[in-house]
């Protein structure tokens, strides 16, 4: 038996990809499936996206690319974290495309690759993590012709952020230095910028929005919900007013209460920051149609919920923790993080139910 039940709607996922593809217009819509498809399972997600029409995928690591290649023999697969030392031959064997982010990587690729072996080039336009700086573009070997030039937004989810405009201008200047090479800049939120018609370029690479996350924080979520997380109530306990619940006695009842314990905890991706204390409200759960407050700290394998106001609660009932009336981004806000961390922290202990596309 599993502690939690994670329901993943692959039809909604495919619909989200189609919606984003429509927004992208003539630009190709790839899919970011790194971190095990944002925690939802590469082996289920990639076939659903292939069936929807996706033909290019982005992963972070070579090991992830192996899994995608086994599912998508004809897909174009980019490995974002670049080229490991002495790794060229493995990329050639599986027809994988490294995203090269330094002059050293470019030099190694050219030295150990066939002349027409495709690779992407990452240019840093302000994030200061990976990628060549714009001045380094002039130092690229004349015989290097990338299959794609790309960069990544710093804060495209914040409308009107000046750094986004600076990044767009920098990327345009880079394109002039490498003319006639396909280009990609937009992530999920970038697809919803007002300047989209000018910045979709040749390819967009959404990730979070595919999985139901809101690419437009502060506005209604245009994407379909993909994920629902539930756990069964495994014990009910009647307690008096003034009684502490959970580790360190940081939360106390203020009335005679019914406390339910569910078999799911921070080891299953529900972060400790979702716990309730005297100073922090914490997360919520929906039990028998009623929104209930969490009670006390989150344990490794257990969460306690104040179900006093929920009708007819019995052992074995389900508590909804993410999805339905508890939108992913709202849960993330209560847990003082973002939806990306929620999704990628879900772990492997849940029963996984995939609704077919």
mmCIF file of C-alpha atoms in Angstrom:
data_model
loop_
_atom_site.group_PDB
_atom_site.id
_atom_site.type_symbol
_atom_site.label_atom_id
_atom_site.label_comp_id
_atom_site.label_asym_id
_atom_site.label_seq_id
_atom_site.Cartn_x
_atom_site.Cartn_y
_atom_site.Cartn_z
ATOM 1 C CA UNK A 1 0.000 0.000 0.000
ATOM 2 C CA UNK A 2 1.141 3.524 -0.798
ATOM 3 C CA UNK A 3 0.935 6.580 1.404
ATOM 4 C CA UNK A 4 -0.354 8.986 -1.208
ATOM 5 C CA UNK A 5 -2.075 8.865 -4.567
ATOM 6 C CA UNK A 6 -0.723 11.079 -7.338
ATOM 7 C CA UNK A 7 -3.080 11.451 -10.287
ATOM 8 C CA UNK A 8 -1.500 12.776 -13.491
ATOM 9 C CA UNK A 9 -3.827 13.804 -16.310
ATOM 10 C CA UNK A 10 -1.924 13.114 -19.526
ATOM 11 C CA UNK A 11 -4.795 14.399 -21.661
ATOM 12 C CA UNK A 12 -4.601 17.758 -19.879
ATOM 13 C CA UNK A 13 -0.833 17.723 -20.369
ATOM 14 C CA UNK A 14 -1.243 17.155 -24.112
ATOM 15 C CA UNK A 15 -3.908 19.864 -24.296
ATOM 16 C CA UNK A 16 -1.528 22.268 -22.554
ATOM 17 C CA UNK A 17 1.161 21.549 -25.144
ATOM 18 C CA UNK A 18 -1.316 22.167 -27.968
ATOM 19 C CA UNK A 19 -2.424 25.460 -26.421
ATOM 20 C CA UNK A 20 1.174 26.625 -26.098
ATOM 21 C CA UNK A 21 1.917 25.519 -29.663
ATOM 22 C CA UNK A 22 -0.969 27.654 -30.898
ATOM 23 C CA UNK A 23 0.433 30.653 -29.016
ATOM 24 C CA UNK A 24 3.857 30.064 -30.519
ATOM 25 C CA UNK A 25 2.510 30.353 -34.053
ATOM 26 C CA UNK A 26 5.018 29.216 -36.676
ATOM 27 C CA UNK A 27 7.767 28.657 -34.100
ATOM 28 C CA UNK A 28 8.376 25.051 -33.096
ATOM 29 C CA UNK A 29 7.138 24.135 -29.613
ATOM 30 C CA UNK A 30 9.576 21.855 -27.823
ATOM 31 C CA UNK A 31 9.074 20.475 -24.298
ATOM 32 C CA UNK A 32 11.282 20.629 -21.227
ATOM 33 C CA UNK A 33 11.142 17.179 -19.617
ATOM 34 C CA UNK A 34 14.126 17.517 -17.293
ATOM 35 C CA UNK A 35 13.986 16.289 -13.681
ATOM 36 C CA UNK A 36 11.922 13.246 -14.699
ATOM 37 C CA UNK A 37 9.428 15.456 -16.548
ATOM 38 C CA UNK A 38 9.143 17.809 -13.566
ATOM 39 C CA UNK A 39 8.608 14.835 -11.280
ATOM 40 C CA UNK A 40 5.715 13.325 -13.225
ATOM 41 C CA UNK A 41 7.584 10.547 -15.031
ATOM 42 C CA UNK A 42 9.453 10.711 -18.338
ATOM 43 C CA UNK A 43 8.162 7.296 -19.406
ATOM 44 C CA UNK A 44 4.551 8.502 -19.276
ATOM 45 C CA UNK A 45 4.967 12.156 -20.232
ATOM 46 C CA UNK A 46 7.137 11.843 -23.348
ATOM 47 C CA UNK A 47 4.770 9.458 -25.212
ATOM 48 C CA UNK A 48 1.834 11.755 -24.401
ATOM 49 C CA UNK A 49 3.717 14.737 -25.815
ATOM 50 C CA UNK A 50 4.791 12.779 -28.885
ATOM 51 C CA UNK A 51 1.170 11.874 -29.552
ATOM 52 C CA UNK A 52 0.247 15.547 -29.227
ATOM 53 C CA UNK A 53 2.808 16.479 -31.877
ATOM 54 C CA UNK A 54 5.954 17.432 -29.950
ATOM 55 C CA UNK A 55 9.171 16.492 -31.727
ATOM 56 C CA UNK A 56 11.936 18.202 -29.716
ATOM 57 C CA UNK A 57 12.784 17.739 -26.043
ATOM 58 C CA UNK A 58 15.093 19.403 -23.547
ATOM 59 C CA UNK A 59 16.633 17.568 -20.590
ATOM 60 C CA UNK A 60 19.288 18.588 -18.080
ATOM 61 C CA UNK A 61 21.482 15.488 -17.965
ATOM 62 C CA UNK A 62 22.773 12.831 -20.334
ATOM 63 C CA UNK A 63 21.093 10.117 -18.231
ATOM 64 C CA UNK A 64 17.724 11.780 -18.842
ATOM 65 C CA UNK A 65 18.448 11.950 -22.559
ATOM 66 C CA UNK A 66 18.973 8.174 -22.611
ATOM 67 C CA UNK A 67 15.471 7.654 -21.251
ATOM 68 C CA UNK A 68 13.902 10.052 -23.741
ATOM 69 C CA UNK A 69 15.772 8.496 -26.666
ATOM 70 C CA UNK A 70 14.440 5.038 -25.745
ATOM 71 C CA UNK A 71 10.903 6.444 -25.997
ATOM 72 C CA UNK A 72 11.407 8.768 -28.966
ATOM 73 C CA UNK A 73 13.869 7.287 -31.491
ATOM 74 C CA UNK A 74 13.338 10.090 -34.011
ATOM 75 C CA UNK A 75 13.062 13.088 -31.680
ATOM 76 C CA UNK A 76 15.577 15.912 -31.412
ATOM 77 C CA UNK A 77 16.960 15.865 -27.864
ATOM 78 C CA UNK A 78 18.972 18.715 -26.335
ATOM 79 C CA UNK A 79 21.028 18.269 -23.153
ATOM 80 C CA UNK A 80 21.012 21.598 -21.340
ATOM 81 C CA UNK A 81 23.878 21.013 -18.915
ATOM 82 C CA UNK A 82 26.322 20.729 -21.731
ATOM 83 C CA UNK A 83 29.105 18.386 -22.654
ATOM 84 C CA UNK A 84 30.836 16.314 -19.965
ATOM 85 C CA UNK A 85 34.599 15.978 -20.467
ATOM 86 C CA UNK A 86 35.390 13.296 -23.059
ATOM 87 C CA UNK A 87 31.675 12.794 -23.667
ATOM 88 C CA UNK A 88 31.421 13.490 -27.391
ATOM 89 C CA UNK A 89 31.245 9.905 -28.621
ATOM 90 C CA UNK A 90 28.255 9.051 -26.424
ATOM 91 C CA UNK A 91 26.350 12.029 -27.844
ATOM 92 C CA UNK A 92 27.165 10.956 -31.396
ATOM 93 C CA UNK A 93 26.118 7.349 -30.820
ATOM 94 C CA UNK A 94 22.640 8.356 -29.659
ATOM 95 C CA UNK A 95 22.276 11.440 -31.878
ATOM 96 C CA UNK A 96 21.954 13.785 -28.898
ATOM 97 C CA UNK A 97 22.631 17.514 -29.054
ATOM 98 C CA UNK A 98 24.645 19.098 -26.251
ATOM 99 C CA UNK A 99 23.900 22.704 -25.394
ATOM 100 C CA UNK A 100 27.432 24.095 -25.361
ATOM 101 C CA UNK A 101 27.982 26.870 -22.839
ATOM 102 C CA UNK A 102 31.672 27.726 -23.008
ATOM 103 C CA UNK A 103 34.456 28.156 -25.517
ATOM 104 C CA UNK A 104 36.158 25.089 -24.030
ATOM 105 C CA UNK A 105 33.081 22.968 -24.707
ATOM 106 C CA UNK A 106 32.870 24.258 -28.263
ATOM 107 C CA UNK A 107 36.537 23.440 -28.831
ATOM 108 C CA UNK A 108 36.150 19.906 -27.478
ATOM 109 C CA UNK A 109 33.044 19.310 -29.588
ATOM 110 C CA UNK A 110 34.785 20.456 -32.759
ATOM 111 C CA UNK A 111 37.880 18.392 -32.004
ATOM 112 C CA UNK A 112 36.024 15.131 -31.448
ATOM 113 C CA UNK A 113 32.946 15.350 -33.670
ATOM 114 C CA UNK A 114 32.093 14.867 -37.324
ATOM 115 C CA UNK A 115 31.924 18.140 -39.192
ATOM 116 C CA UNK A 116 28.122 18.100 -39.401
ATOM 117 C CA UNK A 117 27.413 16.922 -35.822
ATOM 118 C CA UNK A 118 24.672 19.234 -34.475
ATOM 119 C CA UNK A 119 24.991 21.087 -31.175
ATOM 120 C CA UNK A 120 23.245 24.079 -29.638
ATOM 121 C CA UNK A 121 24.939 27.179 -28.269
ATOM 122 C CA UNK A 122 23.883 28.747 -24.971
ATOM 123 C CA UNK A 123 24.472 32.489 -24.661
ATOM 124 C CA UNK A 124 24.117 34.161 -21.276
ATOM 125 C CA UNK A 125 22.014 37.324 -21.460
ATOM 126 C CA UNK A 126 21.747 38.077 -17.745
ATOM 127 C CA UNK A 127 21.182 34.940 -15.668
ATOM 128 C CA UNK A 128 24.906 34.419 -15.076
ATOM 129 C CA UNK A 129 24.795 30.640 -14.754
ATOM 130 C CA UNK A 130 25.659 28.862 -18.002
ATOM 131 C CA UNK A 131 26.493 30.152 -21.447
ATOM 132 C CA UNK A 132 28.979 32.253 -23.360
ATOM 133 C CA UNK A 133 29.020 35.950 -22.607
ATOM 134 C CA UNK A 134 28.071 38.089 -25.611
ATOM 135 C CA UNK A 135 31.685 39.298 -26.111
ATOM 136 C CA UNK A 136 32.815 35.664 -26.354
ATOM 137 C CA UNK A 137 30.671 35.170 -29.460
ATOM 138 C CA UNK A 138 33.331 36.967 -31.481
ATOM 139 C CA UNK A 139 35.862 34.347 -30.311
ATOM 140 C CA UNK A 140 33.944 31.356 -31.642
ATOM 141 C CA UNK A 141 35.851 29.286 -34.214
ATOM 142 C CA UNK A 142 34.852 30.154 -37.757
ATOM 143 C CA UNK A 143 34.019 26.522 -38.509
ATOM 144 C CA UNK A 144 31.485 26.259 -35.679
ATOM 145 C CA UNK A 145 27.909 26.451 -36.913
ATOM 146 C CA UNK A 146 25.396 25.739 -34.123
ATOM 147 C CA UNK A 147 22.107 24.046 -34.877
ATOM 148 C CA UNK A 148 20.412 26.380 -32.376
ATOM 149 C CA UNK A 149 21.360 29.458 -30.378
ATOM 150 C CA UNK A 150 19.467 29.914 -27.133
ATOM 151 C CA UNK A 151 19.288 31.875 -23.923
ATOM 152 C CA UNK A 152 17.079 31.844 -20.837
ATOM 153 C CA UNK A 153 15.003 34.547 -19.166
ATOM 154 C CA UNK A 154 15.735 35.747 -15.639
ATOM 155 C CA UNK A 155 12.201 36.732 -14.644
ATOM 156 C CA UNK A 156 9.794 36.470 -17.560
ATOM 157 C CA UNK A 157 6.968 35.730 -15.112
ATOM 158 C CA UNK A 158 7.136 39.356 -13.906
ATOM 159 C CA UNK A 159 5.364 41.592 -16.461
ATOM 160 C CA UNK A 160 7.371 44.639 -17.427
ATOM 161 C CA UNK A 161 10.566 43.627 -15.633
ATOM 162 C CA UNK A 162 13.287 45.816 -17.212
ATOM 163 C CA UNK A 163 15.790 42.953 -17.212
ATOM 164 C CA UNK A 164 13.548 41.039 -19.623
ATOM 165 C CA UNK A 165 13.701 43.878 -22.119
ATOM 166 C CA UNK A 166 17.481 44.061 -21.730
ATOM 167 C CA UNK A 167 17.772 40.320 -22.310
ATOM 168 C CA UNK A 168 15.672 40.514 -25.466
ATOM 169 C CA UNK A 169 17.862 43.330 -26.805
ATOM 170 C CA UNK A 170 21.034 41.410 -25.963
ATOM 171 C CA UNK A 171 19.733 38.261 -27.621
ATOM 172 C CA UNK A 172 18.839 40.169 -30.769
ATOM 173 C CA UNK A 173 22.377 41.539 -30.903
ATOM 174 C CA UNK A 174 23.771 38.029 -30.497
ATOM 175 C CA UNK A 175 21.617 36.793 -33.365
ATOM 176 C CA UNK A 176 23.124 39.440 -35.611
ATOM 177 C CA UNK A 177 26.559 38.062 -34.730
ATOM 178 C CA UNK A 178 25.435 34.521 -35.645
ATOM 179 C CA UNK A 179 23.050 35.119 -38.558
ATOM 180 C CA UNK A 180 20.768 32.525 -40.084
ATOM 181 C CA UNK A 181 20.911 30.175 -37.087
ATOM 182 C CA UNK A 182 17.611 29.018 -35.511
ATOM 183 C CA UNK A 183 17.031 30.745 -32.173
ATOM 184 C CA UNK A 184 15.145 30.050 -28.942
ATOM 185 C CA UNK A 185 14.489 32.306 -25.962
ATOM 186 C CA UNK A 186 10.984 31.720 -24.583
ATOM 187 C CA UNK A 187 10.149 29.508 -21.637
ATOM 188 C CA UNK A 188 6.588 29.039 -20.314
ATOM 189 C CA UNK A 189 6.124 32.585 -19.032
ATOM 190 C CA UNK A 190 7.950 34.032 -22.015
ATOM 191 C CA UNK A 191 5.165 32.665 -24.208
ATOM 192 C CA UNK A 192 2.746 35.017 -22.458
ATOM 193 C CA UNK A 193 4.786 38.208 -22.697
ATOM 194 C CA UNK A 194 3.156 41.006 -24.658
ATOM 195 C CA UNK A 195 6.193 41.052 -26.958
ATOM 196 C CA UNK A 196 5.667 37.400 -27.920
ATOM 197 C CA UNK A 197 5.121 38.101 -31.605
ATOM 198 C CA UNK A 198 8.682 39.401 -31.747
ATOM 199 C CA UNK A 199 10.458 36.916 -29.457
ATOM 200 C CA UNK A 200 9.091 33.454 -30.240
ATOM 201 C CA UNK A 201 11.883 33.227 -32.838
ATOM 202 C CA UNK A 202 12.230 29.695 -34.231
ATOM 203 C CA UNK A 203 11.543 27.583 -31.149
ATOM 204 C CA UNK A 204 9.918 27.937 -27.733
ATOM 205 C CA UNK A 205 10.662 25.556 -24.867
ATOM 206 C CA UNK A 206 7.920 25.505 -22.228
ATOM 207 C CA UNK A 207 8.178 23.351 -19.148
ATOM 208 C CA UNK A 208 6.202 24.421 -16.077
ATOM 209 C CA UNK A 209 3.063 25.413 -17.978
ATOM 210 C CA UNK A 210 2.875 21.974 -19.602
ATOM 211 C CA UNK A 211 2.414 20.457 -16.166
ATOM 212 C CA UNK A 212 -0.355 22.843 -15.150
ATOM 213 C CA UNK A 213 1.693 25.550 -13.466
ATOM 214 C CA UNK A 214 0.555 29.127 -13.924
ATOM 215 C CA UNK A 215 2.831 30.968 -16.387
ATOM 216 C CA UNK A 216 1.098 34.272 -15.560
ATOM 217 C CA UNK A 217 1.356 34.734 -11.759
ATOM 218 C CA UNK A 218 -1.189 37.204 -10.454
ATOM 219 C CA UNK A 219 -3.617 36.425 -13.265
ATOM 220 C CA UNK A 220 -5.927 33.487 -13.903
ATOM 221 C CA UNK A 221 -4.093 30.318 -14.862
ATOM 222 C CA UNK A 222 -4.669 29.660 -18.584
ATOM 223 C CA UNK A 223 -3.433 26.072 -18.338
ATOM 224 C CA UNK A 224 -5.344 22.906 -17.513
ATOM 225 C CA UNK A 225 -4.666 21.220 -14.197
ATOM 226 C CA UNK A 226 -2.474 18.131 -14.561
ATOM 227 C CA UNK A 227 -1.648 17.002 -11.017
ATOM 228 C CA UNK A 228 -3.739 15.927 -8.045
ATOM 229 C CA UNK A 229 -2.208 14.671 -4.784
ATOM 230 C CA UNK A 230 -4.287 12.872 -2.164
ATOM 231 C CA UNK A 231 -3.654 10.745 0.912
ATOM 232 C CA UNK A 232 -5.907 8.570 3.048
ATOM 233 C CA UNK A 233 -6.765 9.351 6.649
ATOM 234 C CA UNK A 234 -5.187 6.529 8.648
ATOM 235 C CA UNK A 235 -6.221 7.635 12.145
ATOM 236 C CA UNK A 236 -8.697 10.007 13.809
ATOM 237 C CA UNK A 237 -8.111 11.431 17.270
ATOM 238 C CA UNK A 238 -10.426 13.513 19.467
ATOM 239 C CA UNK A 239 -8.472 16.008 21.556
ATOM 240 C CA UNK A 240 -9.408 18.694 24.065
ATOM 241 C CA UNK A 241 -8.821 22.425 23.755
ATOM 242 C CA UNK A 242 -5.278 23.563 24.503
ATOM 243 C CA UNK A 243 -3.610 20.325 23.408
ATOM 244 C CA UNK A 244 -0.439 20.402 21.291
ATOM 245 C CA UNK A 245 -0.182 18.471 18.031
ATOM 246 C CA UNK A 246 3.057 17.477 16.311
ATOM 247 C CA UNK A 247 6.767 17.837 16.901
ATOM 248 C CA UNK A 248 8.036 20.569 19.243
ATOM 249 C CA UNK A 249 4.474 21.377 20.375
ATOM 250 C CA UNK A 250 4.312 24.395 18.065
ATOM 251 C CA UNK A 251 0.556 24.209 17.401
ATOM 252 C CA UNK A 252 -2.284 23.930 19.923
ATOM 253 C CA UNK A 253 -5.996 23.361 19.596
ATOM 254 C CA UNK A 254 -8.245 26.262 20.555
ATOM 255 C CA UNK A 255 -11.373 24.107 20.935
ATOM 256 C CA UNK A 256 -12.228 20.415 21.304
ATOM 257 C CA UNK A 257 -11.017 19.097 17.963
ATOM 258 C CA UNK A 258 -10.918 16.103 15.663
ATOM 259 C CA UNK A 259 -7.401 15.544 14.324
ATOM 260 C CA UNK A 260 -6.819 13.298 11.318
ATOM 261 C CA UNK A 261 -3.446 11.841 10.394
ATOM 262 C CA UNK A 262 -2.604 11.042 6.767
ATOM 263 C CA UNK A 263 0.116 8.738 5.503
ATOM 264 C CA UNK A 264 2.184 11.307 3.618
ATOM 265 C CA UNK A 265 4.952 13.671 4.688
ATOM 266 C CA UNK A 266 7.961 15.675 3.645
ATOM 267 C CA UNK A 267 9.656 12.532 2.304
ATOM 268 C CA UNK A 268 6.826 12.511 -0.255
ATOM 269 C CA UNK A 269 7.349 16.099 -1.352
ATOM 270 C CA UNK A 270 4.996 17.958 0.989
ATOM 271 C CA UNK A 271 7.592 20.338 2.394
ATOM 272 C CA UNK A 272 8.099 21.009 6.110
ATOM 273 C CA UNK A 273 7.383 24.681 5.435
ATOM 274 C CA UNK A 274 3.728 23.676 5.028
ATOM 275 C CA UNK A 275 3.394 22.870 8.704
ATOM 276 C CA UNK A 276 1.245 24.990 11.015
ATOM 277 C CA UNK A 277 2.632 26.718 14.102
ATOM 278 C CA UNK A 278 1.503 29.550 16.320
ATOM 279 C CA UNK A 279 3.332 31.926 13.970
ATOM 280 C CA UNK A 280 2.595 30.278 10.629
ATOM 281 C CA UNK A 281 -0.775 29.255 9.177
ATOM 282 C CA UNK A 282 0.668 26.528 6.960
ATOM 283 C CA UNK A 283 -0.978 24.446 4.277
ATOM 284 C CA UNK A 284 -4.539 23.293 3.730
ATOM 285 C CA UNK A 285 -6.299 20.063 2.849
ATOM 286 C CA UNK A 286 -9.782 19.361 1.539
ATOM 287 C CA UNK A 287 -11.594 16.567 3.371
ATOM 288 C CA UNK A 288 -15.136 15.588 2.396
ATOM 289 C CA UNK A 289 -15.530 18.841 0.500
ATOM 290 C CA UNK A 290 -14.380 21.125 3.329
ATOM 291 C CA UNK A 291 -11.111 23.052 3.400
ATOM 292 C CA UNK A 292 -9.264 22.155 6.584
ATOM 293 C CA UNK A 293 -6.137 23.583 8.193
ATOM 294 C CA UNK A 294 -3.066 21.500 8.812
ATOM 295 C CA UNK A 295 -2.244 20.995 12.475
ATOM 296 C CA UNK A 296 1.354 21.093 13.655
ATOM 297 C CA UNK A 297 4.585 20.323 11.904
ATOM 298 C CA UNK A 298 4.932 18.119 8.831
ATOM 299 C CA UNK A 299 6.633 14.828 9.717
ATOM 300 C CA UNK A 300 8.700 12.660 7.387
ATOM 301 C CA UNK A 301 5.824 10.269 6.666
ATOM 302 C CA UNK A 302 2.766 11.891 8.280
ATOM 303 C CA UNK A 303 0.655 15.048 8.238
ATOM 304 C CA UNK A 304 -1.967 15.988 10.820
ATOM 305 C CA UNK A 305 -5.105 17.888 9.806
ATOM 306 C CA UNK A 306 -7.797 19.609 11.862
ATOM 307 C CA UNK A 307 -10.950 18.025 10.405
ATOM 308 C CA UNK A 308 -13.304 19.254 13.128
ATOM 309 C CA UNK A 309 -15.522 21.080 10.630
ATOM 310 C CA UNK A 310 -15.566 18.385 7.939
ATOM 311 C CA UNK A 311 -18.762 16.294 7.860
ATOM 312 C CA UNK A 312 -18.860 12.556 8.515
ATOM 313 C CA UNK A 313 -15.119 12.002 8.540
ATOM 314 C CA UNK A 314 -14.034 8.379 8.769
ATOM 315 C CA UNK A 315 -10.777 6.484 8.709
ATOM 316 C CA UNK A 316 -9.979 5.702 5.066
ATOM 317 C CA UNK A 317 -11.399 8.952 3.667
ATOM 318 C CA UNK A 318 -9.206 10.890 1.265
ATOM 319 C CA UNK A 319 -7.554 14.225 2.005
ATOM 320 C CA UNK A 320 -6.783 16.347 -1.055
ATOM 321 C CA UNK A 321 -3.487 18.231 -0.706
ATOM 322 C CA UNK A 322 -2.770 19.509 -4.241
ATOM 323 C CA UNK A 323 -5.227 20.038 -7.086
ATOM 324 C CA UNK A 324 -8.951 20.611 -7.256
ATOM 325 C CA UNK A 325 -9.688 23.529 -4.953
ATOM 326 C CA UNK A 326 -6.025 23.700 -3.943
ATOM 327 C CA UNK A 327 -4.239 24.979 -7.037
ATOM 328 C CA UNK A 328 -0.575 24.048 -7.387
ATOM 329 C CA UNK A 329 0.645 27.641 -7.254
ATOM 330 C CA UNK A 330 -1.528 28.445 -4.234
ATOM 331 C CA UNK A 331 -0.147 25.425 -2.393
ATOM 332 C CA UNK A 332 3.369 26.526 -3.290
ATOM 333 C CA UNK A 333 2.688 30.000 -1.893
ATOM 334 C CA UNK A 334 1.498 28.524 1.406
ATOM 335 C CA UNK A 335 4.587 26.318 1.517
ATOM 336 C CA UNK A 336 6.808 29.350 0.859
ATOM 337 C CA UNK A 337 8.246 27.972 -2.364
ATOM 338 C CA UNK A 338 7.219 27.660 -6.014
ATOM 339 C CA UNK A 339 5.311 25.045 -7.938
ATOM 340 C CA UNK A 340 8.481 23.801 -9.613
ATOM 341 C CA UNK A 341 9.832 22.613 -6.260
ATOM 342 C CA UNK A 342 6.511 21.025 -5.325
ATOM 343 C CA UNK A 343 6.367 19.001 -8.553
ATOM 344 C CA UNK A 344 9.986 17.908 -8.574
ATOM 345 C CA UNK A 345 9.903 16.915 -4.886
ATOM 346 C CA UNK A 346 6.968 14.511 -5.149
ATOM 347 C CA UNK A 347 9.157 11.415 -4.921
ATOM 348 C CA UNK A 348 8.420 7.807 -5.819
ATOM 349 C CA UNK A 349 6.378 6.556 -2.850
ATOM 350 C CA UNK A 350 2.988 7.614 -4.179
ATOM 351 C CA UNK A 351 0.648 5.369 -6.081
ATOM 352 C CA UNK A 352 0.689 6.952 -9.533
ATOM 353 C CA UNK A 353 -2.504 7.014 -11.556
ATOM 354 C CA UNK A 354 -2.107 8.200 -15.153
ATOM 355 C CA UNK A 355 -5.246 9.355 -16.925
ATOM 356 C CA UNK A 356 -4.655 8.441 -20.539
ATOM 357 C CA UNK A 357 -4.430 10.926 -23.358
#
